[in-house]
Amino acid sequence: MFHVKQIPHNISNVSRETLEILKKIYTANSYQLDRYADQLLWWNRKVNLVSRNASKEHVFEHIRHSLFPLALNMYKGSEHILDTGTGGGLPGIPLAIALPNCSFILNDISEKKCMVLKQIVKQLDLKNCEVRTGDVGKQVIDEPYILTTMHAFKLKDLFERTRNVNWEKAIVYKGKDYQEELKEISELDLQVHAFDLSTMHPQDFYKEKFILLVNKQ
């Protein structure tokens, strides 16, 4: 059972300079990212990967959202990254495109979605991606790695499932409800730094969106 204890956490606004860095990252990888958007939209008509009526511009927003941790320099020095609950490959595939020297595992419990992901990875010729089906807590990775996920888990569920595996830090995309979710995992020895994306972007897409950088203490 979890006992009441405050998990240390702070919040930072995101600067306009971060948005400029994000634009440069996107531009440098635009060819492959555009191909991925086309693949995601094509498969989404057959398998529900993002919202059924998602436009190409909406998919592009999801892709840019995926790349935000790069603009915040969260992956500096990283080699191995596990994206769990990846669905249609978000955030893992955009990150894998932009970080060709890192190895990625794309994990989802849905066999159908993983089948699609394997096809997308093959079409994009992403040599640094492996797709795995099954519970994240049962994934065996020998090297220390970064855990990431986009709106796929409640924080308590995510950290309970992964408490006995070898992640170094976690990068978690959440809404404003993350603060209530933190109260449910107070027993774990974690430190959380939240980045508020809504403070630097005028579009409604980023309203109440946060990226959490979680470190084990």
mmCIF file of C-alpha atoms in Angstrom:
data_model
loop_
_atom_site.group_PDB
_atom_site.id
_atom_site.type_symbol
_atom_site.label_atom_id
_atom_site.label_comp_id
_atom_site.label_asym_id
_atom_site.label_seq_id
_atom_site.Cartn_x
_atom_site.Cartn_y
_atom_site.Cartn_z
ATOM 1 C CA MET A 1 0.000 0.000 0.000
ATOM 2 C CA PHE A 2 1.102 3.598 -0.652
ATOM 3 C CA HIS A 3 1.600 5.950 2.302
ATOM 4 C CA VAL A 4 1.078 9.688 2.257
ATOM 5 C CA LYS A 5 4.280 11.569 1.563
ATOM 6 C CA GLN A 6 4.972 14.577 -0.642
ATOM 7 C CA ILE A 7 6.912 13.824 -3.813
ATOM 8 C CA PRO A 8 9.222 16.782 -4.493
ATOM 9 C CA HIS A 9 8.255 18.527 -7.696
ATOM 10 C CA ASN A 10 8.548 21.924 -9.329
ATOM 11 C CA ILE A 11 7.142 23.586 -12.437
ATOM 12 C CA SER A 12 8.896 25.616 -15.125
ATOM 13 C CA ASN A 13 7.438 27.666 -17.924
ATOM 14 C CA VAL A 14 8.809 27.001 -21.400
ATOM 15 C CA SER A 15 10.514 29.874 -23.180
ATOM 16 C CA ARG A 16 9.934 31.160 -26.691
ATOM 17 C CA GLU A 17 13.510 30.137 -27.456
ATOM 18 C CA THR A 18 12.475 26.536 -26.866
ATOM 19 C CA LEU A 19 9.864 26.856 -29.604
ATOM 20 C CA GLU A 20 12.530 28.133 -32.009
ATOM 21 C CA ILE A 21 14.736 25.150 -31.177
ATOM 22 C CA LEU A 22 11.759 22.851 -31.773
ATOM 23 C CA LYS A 23 11.178 24.381 -35.208
ATOM 24 C CA LYS A 24 14.821 23.762 -36.149
ATOM 25 C CA ILE A 25 14.632 20.139 -35.019
ATOM 26 C CA TYR A 26 11.484 19.627 -37.055
ATOM 27 C CA THR A 27 12.915 21.286 -40.149
ATOM 28 C CA ALA A 28 16.092 19.194 -39.988
ATOM 29 C CA ASN A 29 14.010 15.999 -39.986
ATOM 30 C CA SER A 30 10.993 17.141 -41.999
ATOM 31 C CA TYR A 31 11.310 14.609 -44.840
ATOM 32 C CA GLN A 32 11.073 11.554 -42.584
ATOM 33 C CA LEU A 33 8.567 13.186 -40.233
ATOM 34 C CA ASP A 34 6.279 13.995 -43.172
ATOM 35 C CA ARG A 35 6.545 10.394 -44.381
ATOM 36 C CA TYR A 36 5.639 9.201 -40.907
ATOM 37 C CA ALA A 37 2.593 11.502 -40.805
ATOM 38 C CA ASP A 38 1.408 10.045 -44.122
ATOM 39 C CA GLN A 39 1.877 6.488 -42.836
ATOM 40 C CA LEU A 40 0.076 7.262 -39.597
ATOM 41 C CA LEU A 41 -2.915 8.765 -41.404
ATOM 42 C CA TRP A 42 -3.093 5.875 -43.876
ATOM 43 C CA TRP A 43 -3.053 3.221 -41.165
ATOM 44 C CA ASN A 44 -5.408 5.219 -38.954
ATOM 45 C CA ARG A 45 -8.178 4.553 -41.469
ATOM 46 C CA LYS A 46 -7.771 0.845 -40.734
ATOM 47 C CA VAL A 47 -6.693 0.760 -37.068
ATOM 48 C CA ASN A 48 -7.541 3.381 -34.450
ATOM 49 C CA LEU A 49 -4.094 4.901 -33.749
ATOM 50 C CA VAL A 50 -5.076 8.531 -33.211
ATOM 51 C CA SER A 51 -8.547 10.088 -33.244
ATOM 52 C CA ARG A 52 -10.526 8.781 -36.212
ATOM 53 C CA ASN A 53 -11.084 12.178 -37.828
ATOM 54 C CA ALA A 54 -7.575 13.487 -37.249
ATOM 55 C CA SER A 55 -6.382 15.862 -39.976
ATOM 56 C CA LYS A 56 -2.820 15.934 -41.243
ATOM 57 C CA GLU A 57 -2.207 19.193 -39.367
ATOM 58 C CA HIS A 58 -3.454 17.575 -36.159
ATOM 59 C CA VAL A 59 -1.035 14.684 -36.709
ATOM 60 C CA PHE A 60 1.765 17.206 -37.251
ATOM 61 C CA GLU A 61 0.900 18.764 -33.876
ATOM 62 C CA HIS A 62 1.245 15.351 -32.223
ATOM 63 C CA ILE A 63 4.618 14.930 -33.910
ATOM 64 C CA ARG A 64 5.856 18.355 -32.791
ATOM 65 C CA HIS A 65 4.572 17.617 -29.296
ATOM 66 C CA SER A 66 6.610 14.388 -29.336
ATOM 67 C CA LEU A 67 9.794 16.331 -30.088
ATOM 68 C CA PHE A 68 9.470 18.864 -27.268
ATOM 69 C CA PRO A 69 11.815 16.984 -24.875
ATOM 70 C CA LEU A 70 14.581 17.333 -27.469
ATOM 71 C CA ALA A 71 14.136 21.097 -27.477
ATOM 72 C CA LEU A 72 14.357 20.949 -23.675
ATOM 73 C CA ASN A 73 17.578 18.889 -23.927
ATOM 74 C CA MET A 74 16.125 16.002 -21.913
ATOM 75 C CA TYR A 75 17.763 13.261 -23.978
ATOM 76 C CA LYS A 76 21.341 14.534 -23.800
ATOM 77 C CA GLY A 77 23.718 11.580 -23.447
ATOM 78 C CA SER A 78 20.940 9.005 -23.872
ATOM 79 C CA GLU A 79 21.441 5.725 -25.707
ATOM 80 C CA HIS A 80 18.422 3.503 -24.975
ATOM 81 C CA ILE A 81 14.787 4.643 -24.860
ATOM 82 C CA LEU A 82 11.595 2.659 -24.200
ATOM 83 C CA ASP A 83 8.322 4.195 -25.385
ATOM 84 C CA THR A 84 5.492 2.294 -23.706
ATOM 85 C CA GLY A 85 1.822 2.610 -24.594
ATOM 86 C CA THR A 86 3.126 3.930 -27.894
ATOM 87 C CA GLY A 87 -0.053 3.296 -29.917
ATOM 88 C CA GLY A 88 0.765 4.613 -33.384
ATOM 89 C CA GLY A 89 4.377 5.377 -32.486
ATOM 90 C CA LEU A 90 4.030 8.580 -30.471
ATOM 91 C CA PRO A 91 6.362 9.873 -29.174
ATOM 92 C CA GLY A 92 8.817 7.100 -30.072
ATOM 93 C CA ILE A 93 8.954 7.281 -33.864
ATOM 94 C CA PRO A 94 9.469 11.068 -34.158
ATOM 95 C CA LEU A 95 12.163 10.803 -31.473
ATOM 96 C CA ALA A 96 13.812 7.873 -33.268
ATOM 97 C CA ILE A 97 13.893 9.881 -36.501
ATOM 98 C CA ALA A 98 15.533 12.834 -34.758
ATOM 99 C CA LEU A 99 17.893 10.657 -32.668
ATOM 100 C CA PRO A 100 19.318 8.116 -35.139
ATOM 101 C CA ASN A 101 22.181 7.171 -32.788
ATOM 102 C CA CYS A 102 19.815 6.087 -30.004
ATOM 103 C CA SER A 103 18.103 2.701 -29.858
ATOM 104 C CA PHE A 104 14.341 2.621 -29.292
ATOM 105 C CA ILE A 105 11.900 -0.010 -28.130
ATOM 106 C CA LEU A 106 8.293 0.742 -29.077
ATOM 107 C CA ASN A 107 6.008 -1.139 -26.705
ATOM 108 C CA ASP A 108 2.256 -1.571 -26.616
ATOM 109 C CA ILE A 109 -0.059 -4.205 -25.215
ATOM 110 C CA SER A 110 -2.130 -4.220 -28.439
ATOM 111 C CA GLU A 111 -0.940 -6.822 -30.959
ATOM 112 C CA LYS A 112 -2.829 -5.050 -33.749
ATOM 113 C CA LYS A 113 -1.124 -1.721 -33.095
ATOM 114 C CA CYS A 114 2.282 -3.390 -32.863
ATOM 115 C CA MET A 115 1.671 -5.084 -36.211
ATOM 116 C CA VAL A 116 1.022 -1.662 -37.728
ATOM 117 C CA LEU A 117 4.096 -0.199 -36.028
ATOM 118 C CA LYS A 118 6.302 -2.888 -37.533
ATOM 119 C CA GLN A 119 5.036 -1.944 -40.983
ATOM 120 C CA ILE A 120 5.603 1.774 -40.377
ATOM 121 C CA VAL A 121 9.121 1.171 -39.024
ATOM 122 C CA LYS A 122 9.869 -0.954 -42.102
ATOM 123 C CA GLN A 123 8.496 1.666 -44.521
ATOM 124 C CA LEU A 124 10.560 4.396 -42.854
ATOM 125 C CA ASP A 125 13.641 2.131 -42.709
ATOM 126 C CA LEU A 126 14.219 2.956 -39.044
ATOM 127 C CA LYS A 127 17.103 0.674 -38.105
ATOM 128 C CA ASN A 128 17.147 1.984 -34.517
ATOM 129 C CA CYS A 129 13.607 0.801 -33.627
ATOM 130 C CA GLU A 130 12.378 -2.502 -32.231
ATOM 131 C CA VAL A 131 8.667 -3.185 -31.674
ATOM 132 C CA ARG A 132 7.594 -5.305 -28.684
ATOM 133 C CA THR A 133 4.110 -6.421 -27.678
ATOM 134 C CA GLY A 134 3.128 -6.979 -24.042
ATOM 135 C CA ASP A 135 3.100 -5.555 -20.534
ATOM 136 C CA VAL A 136 5.801 -2.941 -19.958
ATOM 137 C CA GLY A 137 6.679 -4.524 -16.610
ATOM 138 C CA LYS A 138 7.697 -7.724 -18.391
ATOM 139 C CA GLN A 139 10.069 -6.123 -20.888
ATOM 140 C CA VAL A 140 13.685 -7.193 -20.379
ATOM 141 C CA ILE A 141 16.274 -4.559 -21.257
ATOM 142 C CA ASP A 142 19.838 -5.160 -20.131
ATOM 143 C CA GLU A 143 21.077 -1.575 -20.452
ATOM 144 C CA PRO A 144 19.877 1.371 -18.340
ATOM 145 C CA TYR A 145 17.288 3.281 -20.337
ATOM 146 C CA ILE A 146 14.944 6.237 -20.403
ATOM 147 C CA LEU A 147 11.246 5.461 -20.055
ATOM 148 C CA THR A 148 8.763 7.604 -21.973
ATOM 149 C CA THR A 149 5.028 7.560 -22.591
ATOM 150 C CA MET A 150 2.414 9.958 -23.973
ATOM 151 C CA HIS A 151 -0.944 10.085 -22.157
ATOM 152 C CA ALA A 152 -1.078 6.263 -21.987
ATOM 153 C CA PHE A 153 -0.971 5.612 -18.221
ATOM 154 C CA LYS A 154 -1.986 7.039 -14.913
ATOM 155 C CA LEU A 155 1.237 7.825 -13.057
ATOM 156 C CA LYS A 156 0.527 5.304 -10.291
ATOM 157 C CA ASP A 157 -0.049 2.532 -12.827
ATOM 158 C CA LEU A 158 3.056 3.421 -14.837
ATOM 159 C CA PHE A 159 5.438 3.515 -11.892
ATOM 160 C CA GLU A 160 3.961 0.458 -10.183
ATOM 161 C CA ARG A 161 4.357 -1.563 -13.383
ATOM 162 C CA THR A 162 7.960 -0.447 -13.851
ATOM 163 C CA ARG A 163 9.231 -0.180 -10.272
ATOM 164 C CA ASN A 164 11.373 -3.336 -10.601
ATOM 165 C CA VAL A 165 12.905 -2.572 -14.002
ATOM 166 C CA ASN A 166 16.010 -0.654 -14.913
ATOM 167 C CA TRP A 167 14.903 2.797 -16.079
ATOM 168 C CA GLU A 168 17.138 5.762 -15.170
ATOM 169 C CA LYS A 169 14.624 8.552 -15.687
ATOM 170 C CA ALA A 170 11.187 8.926 -17.194
ATOM 171 C CA ILE A 171 9.829 11.544 -19.595
ATOM 172 C CA VAL A 172 6.049 11.562 -19.325
ATOM 173 C CA TYR A 173 3.556 13.627 -21.361
ATOM 174 C CA LYS A 174 0.577 14.557 -19.173
ATOM 175 C CA GLY A 175 -2.300 16.957 -18.673
ATOM 176 C CA LYS A 176 -2.806 19.203 -15.655
ATOM 177 C CA ASP A 177 -4.288 16.292 -13.682
ATOM 178 C CA TYR A 178 -0.761 14.961 -13.139
ATOM 179 C CA GLN A 179 -0.606 16.832 -9.813
ATOM 180 C CA GLU A 180 -3.531 14.835 -8.430
ATOM 181 C CA GLU A 181 -1.972 11.631 -9.790
ATOM 182 C CA LEU A 182 1.289 12.385 -7.958
ATOM 183 C CA LYS A 183 -0.553 12.202 -4.643
ATOM 184 C CA GLU A 184 -1.322 8.527 -5.355
ATOM 185 C CA ILE A 185 2.339 7.473 -5.701
ATOM 186 C CA SER A 186 3.815 9.170 -2.671
ATOM 187 C CA GLU A 187 5.638 6.064 -1.397
ATOM 188 C CA LEU A 188 8.019 5.988 -4.360
ATOM 189 C CA ASP A 189 11.331 7.836 -4.100
ATOM 190 C CA LEU A 190 10.981 10.128 -7.109
ATOM 191 C CA GLN A 191 11.655 13.746 -8.000
ATOM 192 C CA VAL A 192 9.511 15.454 -10.638
ATOM 193 C CA HIS A 193 10.174 18.547 -12.740
ATOM 194 C CA ALA A 194 7.171 19.630 -14.798
ATOM 195 C CA PHE A 195 7.381 21.829 -17.914
ATOM 196 C CA ASP A 196 4.223 23.764 -18.738
ATOM 197 C CA LEU A 197 3.855 23.880 -22.542
ATOM 198 C CA SER A 198 0.809 26.130 -22.544
ATOM 199 C CA THR A 199 2.829 29.158 -21.417
ATOM 200 C CA MET A 200 4.775 29.505 -24.661
ATOM 201 C CA HIS A 201 2.444 28.367 -27.411
ATOM 202 C CA PRO A 202 -0.700 30.235 -28.499
ATOM 203 C CA GLN A 203 -2.553 27.224 -29.900
ATOM 204 C CA ASP A 204 -5.253 25.361 -27.984
ATOM 205 C CA PHE A 205 -3.484 22.061 -28.727
ATOM 206 C CA TYR A 206 -0.971 22.777 -25.946
ATOM 207 C CA LYS A 207 -3.472 24.095 -23.414
ATOM 208 C CA GLU A 208 -2.916 22.370 -20.050
ATOM 209 C CA LYS A 209 -0.203 20.090 -21.472
ATOM 210 C CA PHE A 210 2.892 19.264 -19.440
ATOM 211 C CA ILE A 211 6.039 17.214 -19.884
ATOM 212 C CA LEU A 212 7.320 15.603 -16.691
ATOM 213 C CA LEU A 213 10.974 14.795 -16.171
ATOM 214 C CA VAL A 214 11.025 12.144 -13.437
ATOM 215 C CA ASN A 215 14.222 11.033 -11.703
ATOM 216 C CA LYS A 216 14.681 8.255 -9.189
ATOM 217 C CA GLN A 217 16.297 9.496 -5.977
#
